[in-house]
Amino acid sequence: MSDHGTSIVIEELRTKPNLLLCAATGSSPLGLYEGLTRLAKMGKGRFKDLRVLKLDEWIGLGKSAEGSCEHYLRANVIEPLEISEDRYLTFDPDAHEHDEECKRVQYQIQKNGPIDLCVLGLGKNGHLGFNEPGSFLQPNCHVAHLTPESQQHDMVVDGTAKPKYGMTLGIRDILLSKKIIILVSGEEKDEAKRSLFSGQISTTCPASFLWLHNNVDCLVVG
Ligand code: GLP
């Protein structure tokens, strides 16, 4: 799954070196990022024009907290691929005005977008980024109230801060990507997989909205 994901990113980069890559965190895309890191070590410069956009961020964890998406992306993408600050678009984990921060990121997407390639993971509850299951979804960047499942995510479950909210791209922001890869791996995802693969579109499984997009690669393990 990861190797295939890596080769898709490389192929896209070949046709567009300044690709705008939207990057999820979590365990699912880790192997894909490791694949890119290996290639960066072998052939320097391959990523010199790549631009990276952070998909989502916890609220309440500082920049340097190990569980933050910032820490994860810096360690697994930004530093190994030598992405300069001007090529990294991010929700600031230390922002105090979260609605304003979402508006700022929205503006950045408008200015630098559309997203060329969006790398997503499937949440245990069917979420995409922090677009959580519920009676409605939000189109644009917004502050999300995290479901209990998301509050128990491996990234934060052992930390002292217990985030209840997150900042995330909205479902429209994601669906406006030219191409999407969704990586489906990890335990306790049977129900989310069933909902996704049923082909029915419902806000109770935000990932099911990917059926509305005509260029999605769904890579599944297990
Ligand atoms: C977290 C992250 C998402 C990620 C999802 C799936 O909520 N904020 O960006 O895609 O969970 O995580 P995992 O791949 O670890 O199952």
Coordinates of C-alpha atoms and ligand atoms in Angstrom, one line a residue:
M1 CA 0.0 0.0 0.0
S2 CA 2.7 2.5 1.0
D3 CA 4.9 1.7 -2.0
H4 CA 2.0 2.1 -4.3
G5 CA 1.2 5.4 -2.6
T6 CA 4.8 6.6 -2.9
S7 CA 4.9 5.8 -6.6
I8 CA 1.7 7.8 -7.2
V9 CA 3.2 10.8 -5.5
I10 CA 6.4 10.5 -7.5
E11 CA 4.5 10.2 -10.7
E12 CA 2.4 13.3 -10.0
L13 CA 5.6 15.2 -9.1
R14 CA 7.1 14.2 -12.4
T15 CA 4.3 16.0 -14.2
K16 CA 4.1 18.9 -11.7
P17 CA 7.3 19.5 -9.7
N18 CA 5.6 22.3 -7.6
L19 CA 2.7 19.9 -6.6
L20 CA 0.5 21.1 -3.7
L21 CA 0.3 18.0 -1.5
C22 CA -2.2 18.0 1.3
A23 CA -0.9 15.6 4.0
A24 CA -2.8 13.7 6.6
T25 CA -1.1 12.5 9.8
G26 CA -1.7 9.2 11.7
S27 CA -0.4 5.8 11.1
S28 CA -1.8 5.1 7.6
P29 CA 0.4 7.5 5.5
L30 CA 3.6 6.8 7.6
G31 CA 5.0 4.2 5.1
L32 CA 4.2 6.5 2.2
Y33 CA 6.2 9.3 3.8
E34 CA 9.0 6.9 4.6
G35 CA 9.1 5.9 0.9
L36 CA 9.4 9.6 -0.1
T37 CA 12.2 10.1 2.6
R38 CA 14.2 7.2 1.2
L39 CA 14.0 8.7 -2.3
A40 CA 14.9 12.1 -1.0
K41 CA 18.1 10.6 0.5
M42 CA 18.9 9.0 -2.8
G43 CA 18.2 11.8 -5.2
K44 CA 18.5 15.2 -3.7
G45 CA 16.4 18.1 -5.2
R46 CA 13.5 15.9 -6.3
F47 CA 11.3 17.7 -3.8
K48 CA 12.7 21.2 -4.1
D49 CA 9.5 22.7 -5.5
L50 CA 7.0 20.5 -3.7
R51 CA 4.5 22.4 -1.5
V52 CA 2.8 20.8 1.5
L53 CA -0.5 21.7 3.2
K54 CA -1.4 20.2 6.6
L55 CA -4.8 18.6 6.5
D56 CA -5.7 19.1 10.2
E57 CA -4.4 19.9 13.7
W58 CA -5.4 19.2 17.2
I59 CA -6.4 22.2 19.4
G60 CA -4.7 22.4 22.8
L61 CA -1.4 20.7 22.0
G62 CA 1.6 23.0 21.6
K63 CA 3.7 23.0 18.4
S64 CA 6.4 20.8 20.0
A65 CA 4.0 18.3 21.6
E66 CA 4.8 14.9 20.3
G67 CA 1.2 14.2 19.4
S68 CA 0.7 17.3 17.4
C69 CA 0.2 17.1 13.6
E70 CA 2.9 19.8 13.4
H71 CA 5.5 17.6 15.2
Y72 CA 4.5 14.6 13.0
L73 CA 4.7 16.4 9.7
R74 CA 7.9 18.2 10.5
A75 CA 9.5 14.9 11.5
N76 CA 8.1 12.8 8.6
V77 CA 7.7 15.2 5.7
I78 CA 9.0 18.7 6.1
E79 CA 12.4 18.0 7.5
P80 CA 13.3 14.8 5.5
L81 CA 12.1 16.3 2.2
E82 CA 13.6 19.7 3.0
I83 CA 10.5 21.7 2.5
S84 CA 11.3 25.3 3.1
E85 CA 8.9 27.4 5.2
D86 CA 7.5 29.3 2.2
R87 CA 6.4 25.9 0.8
Y88 CA 4.6 24.8 3.9
L89 CA 1.0 25.8 4.6
T90 CA -0.1 24.9 8.1
F91 CA -2.7 25.4 10.8
D92 CA -0.6 26.9 13.6
P93 CA -1.1 24.7 16.7
D94 CA -0.2 27.7 18.9
A95 CA -2.9 30.0 17.4
H96 CA -5.3 31.4 20.0
E97 CA -8.1 32.5 17.7
H98 CA -9.0 29.3 16.0
D99 CA -11.7 30.6 13.8
E100 CA -9.4 33.2 12.5
E101 CA -6.7 30.6 12.0
C102 CA -9.1 28.6 9.9
K103 CA -9.9 31.7 7.8
R104 CA -6.2 32.3 7.3
V105 CA -5.6 28.7 6.1
Q106 CA -8.7 29.0 3.8
Y107 CA -7.2 32.1 2.3
Q108 CA -3.9 30.3 1.8
I109 CA -5.7 27.4 -0.1
Q110 CA -7.5 29.9 -2.2
K111 CA -4.3 31.7 -3.0
N112 CA -2.1 28.6 -3.6
G113 CA -4.6 26.0 -4.5
P114 CA -6.2 24.0 -5.8
I115 CA -4.7 21.0 -4.0
D116 CA -3.0 18.8 -6.6
L117 CA -2.8 15.6 -4.5
C118 CA -4.5 15.0 -1.2
V119 CA -3.3 12.1 0.9
L120 CA -5.9 11.0 3.4
G121 CA -6.3 8.3 6.0
L122 CA -9.6 6.7 7.0
G123 CA -10.6 7.4 10.6
K124 CA -11.9 4.6 12.7
N125 CA -15.2 6.4 12.7
G126 CA -15.1 7.1 9.0
H127 CA -13.8 10.7 9.4
L128 CA -11.6 12.5 6.9
G129 CA -9.2 14.9 8.6
F130 CA -11.5 16.1 11.4
N131 CA -14.6 16.1 9.3
E132 CA -16.4 14.1 11.9
P133 CA -19.6 11.9 11.4
G134 CA -22.8 13.7 12.3
S135 CA -25.9 15.2 10.9
F136 CA -24.0 17.6 8.6
L137 CA -20.6 18.3 7.2
Q138 CA -18.9 21.7 6.8
P139 CA -17.5 22.7 3.4
N140 CA -14.6 24.8 4.4
C141 CA -11.8 25.0 7.0
H142 CA -13.4 25.0 10.4
V143 CA -13.0 24.2 14.1
A144 CA -14.4 20.7 14.7
H145 CA -15.7 19.2 17.9
L146 CA -14.0 15.8 18.1
T147 CA -15.9 12.7 18.6
P148 CA -14.9 10.4 21.5
E149 CA -13.2 8.0 19.0
S150 CA -11.0 10.9 17.7
Q151 CA -10.2 12.0 21.2
Q152 CA -8.8 8.5 21.8
H153 CA -6.6 8.5 18.7
D154 CA -3.2 7.0 19.2
M155 CA -1.5 10.4 18.5
V156 CA -3.0 11.9 21.7
V157 CA -4.3 9.1 23.9
D158 CA -1.1 8.9 26.0
G159 CA -0.4 12.6 26.2
T160 CA -1.3 14.9 29.1
A161 CA -3.3 17.3 27.0
K162 CA -6.7 15.8 26.0
P163 CA -7.8 17.7 22.9
K164 CA -11.6 18.0 22.4
Y165 CA -11.4 20.2 19.3
G166 CA -9.4 20.3 16.1
M167 CA -8.9 22.5 13.0
T168 CA -9.4 20.9 9.7
L169 CA -9.9 21.4 6.0
G170 CA -13.6 21.1 5.1
I171 CA -15.1 18.4 2.9
R172 CA -15.4 20.8 -0.1
D173 CA -11.7 21.8 0.3
I174 CA -10.8 18.1 0.1
L175 CA -13.1 17.3 -2.8
L176 CA -11.7 20.2 -4.8
S177 CA -8.3 18.4 -4.9
K178 CA -7.4 17.3 -8.4
K179 CA -6.5 13.8 -7.2
I180 CA -7.0 12.0 -3.9
I181 CA -5.3 9.0 -2.3
I182 CA -7.1 7.4 0.6
L183 CA -5.1 4.9 2.6
V184 CA -7.1 2.3 4.5
S185 CA -5.1 0.5 7.2
G186 CA -5.1 -0.2 10.9
E187 CA -7.2 -2.0 13.4
E188 CA -10.9 -1.4 14.3
K189 CA -11.8 0.0 10.9
D190 CA -14.1 -2.8 9.8
E191 CA -17.3 -0.7 10.3
A192 CA -15.8 2.4 8.6
K193 CA -14.7 0.2 5.7
R194 CA -18.1 -1.3 5.4
S195 CA -19.8 2.1 5.3
L196 CA -17.2 3.4 2.8
F197 CA -17.4 0.4 0.5
S198 CA -21.2 0.3 0.6
G199 CA -21.1 3.0 -2.0
Q200 CA -23.8 5.0 -0.2
I201 CA -23.0 8.6 0.6
S202 CA -23.8 9.7 4.1
T203 CA -22.7 12.3 6.7
T204 CA -22.4 9.4 9.1
C205 CA -19.4 8.3 7.1
P206 CA -17.6 11.5 5.9
A207 CA -15.2 9.4 3.8
S208 CA -18.2 8.2 1.7
F209 CA -18.2 11.7 0.1
L210 CA -15.2 10.6 -1.9
W211 CA -17.6 8.7 -4.1
L212 CA -18.5 12.2 -5.5
H213 CA -14.9 12.6 -6.8
N214 CA -13.8 11.2 -10.1
N215 CA -10.1 10.7 -9.3
V216 CA -9.6 8.8 -6.1
D217 CA -7.2 5.9 -5.5
C218 CA -8.3 3.9 -2.5
L219 CA -5.4 1.8 -1.2
V220 CA -6.3 -0.9 1.3
V221 CA -4.4 -3.2 3.6
G222 CA -6.0 -6.1 5.4
Ligands
GLP1 C1 -6.4 11.5 12.8 C2 -5.7 12.5 11.9 C3 -6.1 12.3 10.5 C4 -5.9 10.9 10.1 C5 -6.8 10.0 10.9 C6 -6.6 8.5 10.7 O1 -7.6 12.0 13.2 N1 -5.9 13.8 12.4 O2 -5.4 13.2 9.7 O3 -6.1 10.7 8.7 O4 -6.8 10.2 12.2 O5 -5.5 8.0 11.5 P1 -4.8 6.6 11.4 O6 -4.2 6.6 10.1 O7 -3.8 6.6 12.5 O8 -5.8 5.6 11.6

